[in-house]
PDB file of C-alpha atoms in Angstrom:
ATOM      1  CA  MET A   1      77.312  48.393 219.806  1.00  0.00           C
ATOM      2  CA  SER A   2      80.662  50.140 220.101  1.00  0.00           C
ATOM      3  CA  ALA A   3      83.625  47.873 221.298  1.00  0.00           C
ATOM      4  CA  GLU A   4      83.743  49.779 224.727  1.00  0.00           C
ATOM      5  CA  ARG A   5      82.956  47.547 227.841  1.00  0.00           C
ATOM      6  CA  GLN A   6      79.324  46.048 227.538  1.00  0.00           C
ATOM      7  CA  THR A   7      77.145  45.801 230.689  1.00  0.00           C
ATOM      8  CA  ILE A   8      73.789  44.043 230.929  1.00  0.00           C
ATOM      9  CA  GLN A   9      72.138  47.590 231.668  1.00  0.00           C
ATOM     10  CA  LYS A  10      73.607  49.133 228.314  1.00  0.00           C
ATOM     11  CA  GLN A  11      72.264  45.971 226.374  1.00  0.00           C
ATOM     12  CA  ILE A  12      68.792  46.056 228.081  1.00  0.00           C
ATOM     13  CA  VAL A  13      68.557  49.999 227.312  1.00  0.00           C
ATOM     14  CA  PHE A  14      69.688  49.454 223.817  1.00  0.00           C
ATOM     15  CA  ASN A  15      67.268  46.694 223.466  1.00  0.00           C
ATOM     16  CA  ALA A  16      64.479  48.701 224.672  1.00  0.00           C
ATOM     17  CA  LEU A  17      65.244  51.303 222.463  1.00  0.00           C
ATOM     18  CA  CYS A  18      65.330  49.340 219.384  1.00  0.00           C
ATOM     19  CA  CYS A  19      62.105  47.488 220.266  1.00  0.00           C
ATOM     20  CA  LEU A  20      60.190  50.549 220.818  1.00  0.00           C
ATOM     21  CA  ALA A  21      61.422  52.156 217.596  1.00  0.00           C
ATOM     22  CA  ASN A  22      59.380  55.370 218.202  1.00  0.00           C
ATOM     23  CA  HIS A  23      62.086  57.797 219.136  1.00  0.00           C
ATOM     24  CA  PRO A  24      61.265  57.288 222.838  1.00  0.00           C
ATOM     25  CA  THR A  25      62.437  59.442 225.778  1.00  0.00           C
ATOM     26  CA  ALA A  26      64.450  58.010 228.680  1.00  0.00           C
ATOM     27  CA  ASP A  27      61.378  57.821 230.682  1.00  0.00           C
ATOM     28  CA  GLU A  28      59.554  56.018 228.352  1.00  0.00           C
ATOM     29  CA  ILE A  29      62.515  53.434 227.918  1.00  0.00           C
ATOM     30  CA  PHE A  30      62.654  53.190 231.784  1.00  0.00           C
ATOM     31  CA  ASP A  31      58.791  52.594 231.932  1.00  0.00           C
ATOM     32  CA  ALA A  32      59.302  49.797 229.680  1.00  0.00           C
ATOM     33  CA  ILE A  33      62.199  47.871 231.068  1.00  0.00           C
ATOM     34  CA  HIS A  34      61.335  48.736 234.848  1.00  0.00           C
ATOM     35  CA  PRO A  35      58.671  46.142 235.080  1.00  0.00           C
ATOM     36  CA  GLU A  36      60.961  43.412 234.222  1.00  0.00           C
ATOM     37  CA  TYR A  37      64.376  44.801 235.334  1.00  0.00           C
ATOM     38  CA  PRO A  38      63.387  46.911 238.764  1.00  0.00           C
ATOM     39  CA  GLY A  39      66.906  47.089 239.874  1.00  0.00           C
ATOM     40  CA  ILE A  40      67.935  49.269 236.738  1.00  0.00           C
ATOM     41  CA  SER A  41      67.507  52.915 237.878  1.00  0.00           C
ATOM     42  CA  ARG A  42      65.810  55.876 235.854  1.00  0.00           C
ATOM     43  CA  ALA A  43      69.362  57.427 236.444  1.00  0.00           C
ATOM     44  CA  THR A  44      71.018  54.627 234.910  1.00  0.00           C
ATOM     45  CA  VAL A  45      68.559  54.565 232.091  1.00  0.00           C
ATOM     46  CA  TYR A  46      69.693  58.321 231.447  1.00  0.00           C
ATOM     47  CA  ARG A  47      73.251  57.597 231.842  1.00  0.00           C
ATOM     48  CA  VAL A  48      73.408  55.043 229.488  1.00  0.00           C
ATOM     49  CA  LEU A  49      71.378  56.778 226.851  1.00  0.00           C
ATOM     50  CA  ASN A  50      73.761  59.944 227.092  1.00  0.00           C
ATOM     51  CA  LYS A  51      76.936  57.511 226.917  1.00  0.00           C
ATOM     52  CA  LEU A  52      75.430  55.422 223.901  1.00  0.00           C
ATOM     53  CA  SER A  53      74.715  59.079 222.156  1.00  0.00           C
ATOM     54  CA  GLU A  54      78.150  60.526 222.878  1.00  0.00           C
ATOM     55  CA  ASN A  55      79.838  57.516 221.510  1.00  0.00           C
ATOM     56  CA  GLY A  56      77.509  57.245 218.424  1.00  0.00           C
ATOM     57  CA  THR A  57      75.751  53.976 219.110  1.00  0.00           C
ATOM     58  CA  ILE A  58      72.661  55.598 219.093  1.00  0.00           C
ATOM     59  CA  ALA A  59      71.589  59.161 218.158  1.00  0.00           C
ATOM     60  CA  LYS A  60      69.825  61.901 220.556  1.00  0.00           C
ATOM     61  CA  VAL A  61      67.019  63.875 218.974  1.00  0.00           C
ATOM     62  CA  ARG A  62      66.747  67.140 220.530  1.00  0.00           C
ATOM     63  CA  VAL A  63      63.211  68.715 220.335  1.00  0.00           C
ATOM     64  CA  ASN A  64      62.184  72.267 220.827  1.00  0.00           C
ATOM     65  CA  ASN A  65      59.730  71.776 223.575  1.00  0.00           C
ATOM     66  CA  GLY A  66      60.309  68.727 225.727  1.00  0.00           C
ATOM     67  CA  ALA A  67      62.428  65.986 226.760  1.00  0.00           C
ATOM     68  CA  ASP A  68      65.352  64.381 224.236  1.00  0.00           C
ATOM     69  CA  HIS A  69      64.200  61.518 222.293  1.00  0.00           C
ATOM     70  CA  PHE A  70      66.471  58.810 221.108  1.00  0.00           C
ATOM     71  CA  ASP A  71      66.807  56.978 217.917  1.00  0.00           C
ATOM     72  CA  HIS A  72      68.450  53.744 217.118  1.00  0.00           C
ATOM     73  CA  GLN A  73      69.122  54.666 213.580  1.00  0.00           C
ATOM     74  CA  VAL A  74      72.452  56.403 213.497  1.00  0.00           C
ATOM     75  CA  PHE A  75      72.502  56.767 209.598  1.00  0.00           C
ATOM     76  CA  PRO A  76      71.726  60.344 208.220  1.00  0.00           C
ATOM     77  CA  HIS A  77      67.921  60.740 208.303  1.00  0.00           C
ATOM     78  CA  TYR A  78      65.810  63.477 209.317  1.00  0.00           C
ATOM     79  CA  HIS A  79      62.669  63.948 211.555  1.00  0.00           C
ATOM     80  CA  LEU A  80      59.192  64.934 211.427  1.00  0.00           C
ATOM     81  CA  CYS A  81      58.045  66.735 215.012  1.00  0.00           C
ATOM     82  CA  CYS A  82      54.735  67.161 215.947  1.00  0.00           C
ATOM     83  CA  THR A  83      54.554  70.319 218.227  1.00  0.00           C
ATOM     84  CA  GLN A  84      51.171  69.476 219.874  1.00  0.00           C
ATOM     85  CA  CYS A  85      51.455  66.054 220.866  1.00  0.00           C
ATOM     86  CA  GLY A  86      55.539  65.656 220.668  1.00  0.00           C
ATOM     87  CA  ARG A  87      55.475  62.532 218.308  1.00  0.00           C
ATOM     88  CA  ILE A  88      58.618  62.064 216.255  1.00  0.00           C
ATOM     89  CA  SER A  89      58.492  60.184 212.956  1.00  0.00           C
ATOM     90  CA  ASP A  90      61.265  59.713 210.402  1.00  0.00           C
ATOM     91  CA  LEU A  91      61.001  61.530 206.924  1.00  0.00           C
ATOM     92  CA  ASP A  92      61.357  59.085 204.149  1.00  0.00           C
ATOM     93  CA  MET A  93      63.842  61.327 201.986  1.00  0.00           C
ATOM     94  CA  ARG A  94      67.342  61.073 200.779  1.00  0.00           C
ATOM     95  CA  PRO A  95      69.970  62.672 202.879  1.00  0.00           C
ATOM     96  CA  PHE A  96      71.873  65.726 201.665  1.00  0.00           C
ATOM     97  CA  VAL A  97      74.730  63.715 200.368  1.00  0.00           C
ATOM     98  CA  LYS A  98      76.635  66.669 198.759  1.00  0.00           C
ATOM     99  CA  LEU A  99      76.875  68.919 202.015  1.00  0.00           C
ATOM    100  CA  ASP A 100      80.332  67.561 202.363  1.00  0.00           C
ATOM    101  CA  LEU A 101      81.164  68.736 199.283  1.00  0.00           C
ATOM    102  CA  ILE A 102      79.621  72.072 199.416  1.00  0.00           C
ATOM    103  CA  ALA A 103      80.899  73.197 202.796  1.00  0.00           C
ATOM    104  CA  LYS A 104      84.440  72.150 201.529  1.00  0.00           C
ATOM    105  CA  LYS A 105      84.186  74.483 198.478  1.00  0.00           C
ATOM    106  CA  SER A 106      82.805  77.507 200.538  1.00  0.00           C
ATOM    107  CA  GLY A 107      86.106  77.615 202.552  1.00  0.00           C
ATOM    108  CA  ASP A 108      87.573  74.097 203.295  1.00  0.00           C
ATOM    109  CA  PHE A 109      85.064  73.504 206.423  1.00  0.00           C
ATOM    110  CA  LYS A 110      84.559  70.000 207.401  1.00  0.00           C
ATOM    111  CA  ILE A 111      80.807  68.867 208.547  1.00  0.00           C
ATOM    112  CA  THR A 112      81.255  66.497 211.533  1.00  0.00           C
ATOM    113  CA  GLY A 113      77.414  66.399 211.882  1.00  0.00           C
ATOM    114  CA  TYR A 114      74.083  68.073 211.051  1.00  0.00           C
ATOM    115  CA  THR A 115      70.333  67.890 211.663  1.00  0.00           C
ATOM    116  CA  LEU A 116      67.096  68.541 210.011  1.00  0.00           C
ATOM    117  CA  GLN A 117      63.939  68.663 211.842  1.00  0.00           C
ATOM    118  CA  ILE A 118      60.766  69.887 210.208  1.00  0.00           C
ATOM    119  CA  ASP A 119      58.012  70.666 213.064  1.00  0.00           C
ATOM    120  CA  GLY A 120      54.727  70.828 212.302  1.00  0.00           C
ATOM    121  CA  ILE A 121      51.281  68.998 213.211  1.00  0.00           C
ATOM    122  CA  CYS A 122      50.960  65.370 212.727  1.00  0.00           C
ATOM    123  CA  HIS A 123      47.721  63.697 211.100  1.00  0.00           C
ATOM    124  CA  GLU A 124      46.151  62.889 214.450  1.00  0.00           C
ATOM    125  CA  CYS A 125      46.419  66.120 216.072  1.00  0.00           C
ATOM    126  CA  GLN A 126      45.262  67.592 213.124  1.00  0.00           C
ATOM    127  CA  LEU A 127      42.077  65.414 213.113  1.00  0.00           C
ATOM    128  CA  LYS A 128      41.605  66.194 216.941  1.00  0.00           C
ATOM    129  CA  THR A 129      41.647  69.881 216.084  1.00  0.00           C
ATOM    130  CA  GLU A 130      38.994  69.741 213.476  1.00  0.00           C
ATOM    131  CA  SER A 131      36.770  67.810 215.588  1.00  0.00           C
ATOM    132  CA  LEU A 132      36.831  70.473 217.813  1.00  0.00           C
ATOM    133  CA  ILE A 133      35.903  73.100 215.405  1.00  0.00           C
TER     134      ILE A 133
END
């Protein structure tokens, strides 16, 4: 985590995010820590996650329909998002490492960040749909 002031709440929320490792929402993180740490409020979880994502310690994964998800892996990588169940998984693909060079050639543009999210239907949801037919 970053060099700014560390609190026990930040450490607990960050550890839960790392342990869940499934791109959880703030509510899922709250539900995971609340039984053991009932003194940490839902608002605190939201506040900590937003602060950690603002300072680059974690990544916020925005989805089209639903709550933001969070990722403890901040290196460049991409996500597959199921439009039916909301599951997010990492896409095992090398990042576009030449984007900075391409952008620079097209007008001295400095990339400060980018995302690639591929929407579709996960395997489990496909099986559920097929079983209904």
